């Protein structure tokens, strides 16, 4: 699938779209409109569970759930993993109070303006296309998790082995179409207006595979929860 070159992430002040997705950690559907007029919500739009970096981002967001709820803010995690595969994963890797939804079509990412990065032979037009050479030149450094800075492909392989993560056919299908899906977190106020964001999009990939610090995120939450 060709990368769309018209997607731009939503910014503070933009109104978030409504999403209706299959719930992973409960029965039925989850809609963003369920929160509108009720509570602020932190929406984490991640790649599928096949992404070792995203598994860590999801766990980090889940660890903040108690602090978020203390401030009256809900948290929603969206993954590009088919519902049954996702439910199986969280059955064996439970995260208390995690509210998660499945979006294998990545409709939520497009709705929030997150491009699906296309890997090319030699062309880079960030954030829509990146050459394999440029991708391999990127470095991921996760102290305590990796032995040192590594290219993202080597880092992903290292972390999968560390996690004993076995790639399934469902994972492979997601990787075939969305391996370069860019991700982000969007904090919405009670009216569904974006008040803070963190995405992989800015500055030519500087924030690829990264995440906001808990302090940065909770500072933004404090402003919205007032």
Short mmCIF file of C-alpha atoms in Angstrom, two decimals:
data_model
loop_
_atom_site.label_atom_id
_atom_site.label_comp_id
_atom_site.label_asym_id
_atom_site.label_seq_id
_atom_site.Cartn_x
_atom_site.Cartn_y
_atom_site.Cartn_z
CA UNK A 1 0.00 0.00 0.00
CA UNK A 2 1.42 3.40 -0.94
CA UNK A 3 2.00 5.94 1.80
CA UNK A 4 -0.48 8.79 1.91
CA UNK A 5 1.28 12.13 1.70
CA UNK A 6 -1.61 14.22 3.04
CA UNK A 7 -1.72 12.99 6.64
CA UNK A 8 -0.71 15.47 9.35
CA UNK A 9 -1.10 14.62 13.04
CA UNK A 10 -3.83 16.41 14.97
CA UNK A 11 -2.49 19.31 17.02
CA UNK A 12 -3.60 20.96 20.27
CA UNK A 13 -6.85 22.76 19.58
CA UNK A 14 -8.06 20.23 16.99
CA UNK A 15 -11.23 18.27 17.65
CA UNK A 16 -10.64 14.53 17.82
CA UNK A 17 -12.74 12.25 15.61
CA UNK A 18 -15.06 9.67 17.08
CA UNK A 19 -13.75 6.12 16.87
CA UNK A 20 -15.74 2.94 17.43
CA UNK A 21 -13.48 -0.07 17.93
CA UNK A 22 -13.66 -3.63 19.23
CA UNK A 23 -12.72 -3.82 22.89
CA UNK A 24 -9.92 -6.23 23.79
CA UNK A 25 -10.00 -6.21 27.57
CA UNK A 26 -13.79 -6.19 27.87
CA UNK A 27 -16.76 -7.19 25.74
CA UNK A 28 -18.39 -5.02 23.11
CA UNK A 29 -17.26 -1.77 21.52
CA UNK A 30 -15.38 1.28 22.73
CA UNK A 31 -16.18 4.72 21.30
CA UNK A 32 -14.32 7.96 21.93
CA UNK A 33 -17.69 9.66 22.14
CA UNK A 34 -18.30 7.61 25.30
CA UNK A 35 -15.82 9.92 27.06
CA UNK A 36 -16.93 13.18 25.46
CA UNK A 37 -18.62 15.40 28.00
CA UNK A 38 -17.59 13.00 30.77
CA UNK A 39 -13.83 12.74 31.27
CA UNK A 40 -10.55 13.64 29.60
CA UNK A 41 -8.90 10.64 27.93
CA UNK A 42 -5.35 9.76 26.95
CA UNK A 43 -5.46 7.89 23.63
CA UNK A 44 -2.38 5.80 22.82
CA UNK A 45 -2.28 4.76 19.15
CA UNK A 46 0.36 2.07 18.80
CA UNK A 47 1.53 -0.45 16.23
CA UNK A 48 0.54 -4.06 16.65
CA UNK A 49 1.77 -6.19 19.51
CA UNK A 50 4.37 -7.55 17.09
CA UNK A 51 6.25 -4.26 17.71
CA UNK A 52 8.62 -4.76 20.64
CA UNK A 53 8.89 -1.01 21.21
CA UNK A 54 5.11 -0.62 21.30
CA UNK A 55 4.74 -3.43 23.82
CA UNK A 56 6.92 -1.35 26.11
CA UNK A 57 5.00 1.87 25.39
CA UNK A 58 1.72 0.09 26.17
CA UNK A 59 3.07 -1.23 29.46
CA UNK A 60 4.37 2.25 30.35
CA UNK A 61 0.98 3.84 29.68
CA UNK A 62 -0.73 1.09 31.71
CA UNK A 63 1.58 1.73 34.68
CA UNK A 64 0.38 5.34 34.73
CA UNK A 65 -3.31 4.35 34.82
CA UNK A 66 -3.67 4.74 38.62
CA UNK A 67 -2.18 8.26 38.54
CA UNK A 68 -4.31 9.19 35.54
CA UNK A 69 -7.50 8.00 37.23
CA UNK A 70 -6.61 9.90 40.40
CA UNK A 71 -6.80 13.02 38.26
CA UNK A 72 -10.04 11.90 36.62
CA UNK A 73 -8.43 11.01 33.28
CA UNK A 74 -9.15 7.76 31.45
CA UNK A 75 -6.63 5.90 29.30
CA UNK A 76 -7.32 4.05 26.05
CA UNK A 77 -4.74 1.90 24.26
CA UNK A 78 -5.30 1.07 20.57
CA UNK A 79 -3.26 -1.63 18.84
CA UNK A 80 -3.08 -2.76 15.21
CA UNK A 81 -3.59 -6.38 16.18
CA UNK A 82 -6.61 -8.57 15.33
CA UNK A 83 -8.95 -8.99 18.28
CA UNK A 84 -8.38 -12.68 19.03
CA UNK A 85 -4.60 -12.39 18.81
CA UNK A 86 -4.67 -9.34 21.07
CA UNK A 87 -6.92 -11.02 23.63
CA UNK A 88 -4.60 -14.02 23.72
CA UNK A 89 -1.58 -11.78 24.32
CA UNK A 90 -3.19 -9.87 27.20
CA UNK A 91 -4.45 -13.11 28.70
CA UNK A 92 -0.84 -14.18 29.18
CA UNK A 93 0.45 -10.65 29.83
CA UNK A 94 -2.31 -9.10 31.96
CA UNK A 95 -2.15 -5.39 32.76
CA UNK A 96 -4.56 -4.43 35.54
CA UNK A 97 -7.21 -1.89 34.56
CA UNK A 98 -5.94 -1.69 30.97
CA UNK A 99 -8.62 -0.45 28.57
CA UNK A 100 -7.56 -1.55 25.10
CA UNK A 101 -9.11 -1.74 21.64
CA UNK A 102 -8.23 -3.52 18.41
CA UNK A 103 -7.81 -1.67 15.10
CA UNK A 104 -6.09 -3.93 12.56
CA UNK A 105 -7.16 -1.63 9.72
CA UNK A 106 -5.35 1.33 11.38
CA UNK A 107 -8.38 3.57 10.82
CA UNK A 108 -7.78 5.36 14.10
CA UNK A 109 -4.20 6.22 13.13
CA UNK A 110 -5.34 7.74 9.84
CA UNK A 111 -8.13 9.63 11.61
CA UNK A 112 -5.57 11.18 13.96
CA UNK A 113 -3.24 11.97 11.04
CA UNK A 114 -0.47 9.44 11.66
CA UNK A 115 1.17 8.31 8.37
CA UNK A 116 2.07 4.74 7.52
CA UNK A 117 5.77 5.09 6.68
CA UNK A 118 6.73 3.36 3.43
CA UNK A 119 10.15 1.71 3.24
CA UNK A 120 11.85 2.37 -0.11
CA UNK A 121 15.06 1.46 -1.86
CA UNK A 122 16.60 4.92 -1.82
CA UNK A 123 13.93 7.63 -1.39
CA UNK A 124 13.21 9.47 1.85
CA UNK A 125 10.34 11.94 2.13
CA UNK A 126 9.74 12.10 5.85
CA UNK A 127 7.27 11.19 7.35
CA UNK A 128 5.79 9.33 4.40
CA UNK A 129 8.75 7.44 2.93
CA UNK A 130 12.14 6.36 4.25
CA UNK A 131 14.96 4.52 2.52
CA UNK A 132 16.17 1.28 4.07
CA UNK A 133 19.63 2.81 4.46
CA UNK A 134 18.22 5.79 6.38
CA UNK A 135 16.13 3.47 8.55
CA UNK A 136 19.15 1.34 9.38
CA UNK A 137 21.11 4.48 10.25
CA UNK A 138 18.61 5.26 13.03
CA UNK A 139 19.64 4.26 16.53
CA UNK A 140 17.49 3.00 19.36
CA UNK A 141 18.85 3.20 22.90
CA UNK A 142 16.83 1.71 25.75
CA UNK A 143 19.06 1.58 28.83
CA UNK A 144 18.52 -1.60 30.79
CA UNK A 145 16.85 -3.28 27.83
CA UNK A 146 19.45 -3.10 25.05
CA UNK A 147 23.22 -3.60 25.38
CA UNK A 148 23.73 -0.23 23.67
CA UNK A 149 22.43 1.87 20.75
CA UNK A 150 21.27 -0.39 17.92
CA UNK A 151 19.59 0.01 14.55
CA UNK A 152 15.82 -0.51 14.92
CA UNK A 153 15.76 -3.83 13.07
CA UNK A 154 18.49 -5.35 15.23
CA UNK A 155 16.93 -3.84 18.36
CA UNK A 156 13.53 -5.28 17.51
CA UNK A 157 15.01 -8.74 16.96
CA UNK A 158 16.95 -8.50 20.24
CA UNK A 159 13.86 -7.46 22.22
CA UNK A 160 11.66 -10.15 20.65
CA UNK A 161 14.16 -12.77 21.78
CA UNK A 162 14.33 -11.21 25.22
CA UNK A 163 10.53 -11.27 25.46
CA UNK A 164 10.26 -14.79 24.00
CA UNK A 165 7.76 -13.25 21.60
CA UNK A 166 6.66 -15.64 18.87
CA UNK A 167 5.42 -13.96 15.70
CA UNK A 168 2.15 -15.50 14.51
CA UNK A 169 0.45 -15.48 11.13
CA UNK A 170 -1.81 -12.68 12.38
CA UNK A 171 1.29 -10.66 13.31
CA UNK A 172 2.83 -11.26 9.90
CA UNK A 173 -0.30 -9.99 8.18
CA UNK A 174 -0.16 -6.78 10.20
CA UNK A 175 3.56 -6.35 9.55
CA UNK A 176 3.06 -6.79 5.80
CA UNK A 177 0.82 -3.72 5.58
CA UNK A 178 1.62 -1.62 8.65
CA UNK A 179 5.24 -2.26 9.62
CA UNK A 180 5.97 1.46 9.21
CA UNK A 181 2.86 2.80 10.91
CA UNK A 182 3.84 5.85 12.95
CA UNK A 183 2.40 6.08 16.44
CA UNK A 184 1.46 8.68 19.00
CA UNK A 185 -0.37 9.64 22.16
CA UNK A 186 -3.10 12.26 22.24
CA UNK A 187 -4.56 13.79 25.39
CA UNK A 188 -8.16 14.91 24.89
CA UNK A 189 -10.13 17.15 27.23
CA UNK A 190 -13.74 16.52 28.26
CA UNK A 191 -15.01 18.06 25.03
CA UNK A 192 -12.82 15.83 22.88
CA UNK A 193 -10.36 18.61 21.99
CA UNK A 194 -6.69 17.66 21.64
CA UNK A 195 -4.65 19.39 24.37
CA UNK A 196 -1.27 17.62 24.13
CA UNK A 197 0.45 15.19 21.77
CA UNK A 198 3.56 13.08 21.45
CA UNK A 199 4.16 11.37 18.10
CA UNK A 200 6.96 9.82 16.05
CA UNK A 201 6.32 12.30 13.23
CA UNK A 202 8.33 15.48 14.02
CA UNK A 203 11.91 16.33 13.10
CA UNK A 204 12.72 13.67 10.55
CA UNK A 205 12.36 10.69 12.86
CA UNK A 206 14.11 12.06 15.92
CA UNK A 207 11.33 10.68 18.12
CA UNK A 208 11.05 7.27 16.46
CA UNK A 209 10.62 4.46 19.00
CA UNK A 210 10.62 6.99 21.81
CA UNK A 211 8.01 7.95 24.38
CA UNK A 212 7.32 10.92 26.63
CA UNK A 213 8.67 10.75 30.15
CA UNK A 214 6.08 10.09 32.86
CA UNK A 215 6.81 13.57 34.20
CA UNK A 216 6.07 15.23 30.85
CA UNK A 217 2.88 13.28 30.41
CA UNK A 218 1.59 13.87 33.93
CA UNK A 219 2.41 17.58 33.65
CA UNK A 220 0.15 17.77 30.57
CA UNK A 221 -2.52 15.76 32.38
CA UNK A 222 -2.44 18.17 35.33
CA UNK A 223 -3.21 21.06 33.00
CA UNK A 224 -6.14 19.29 31.36
CA UNK A 225 -7.55 17.91 34.60
CA UNK A 226 -7.79 21.33 36.28
#
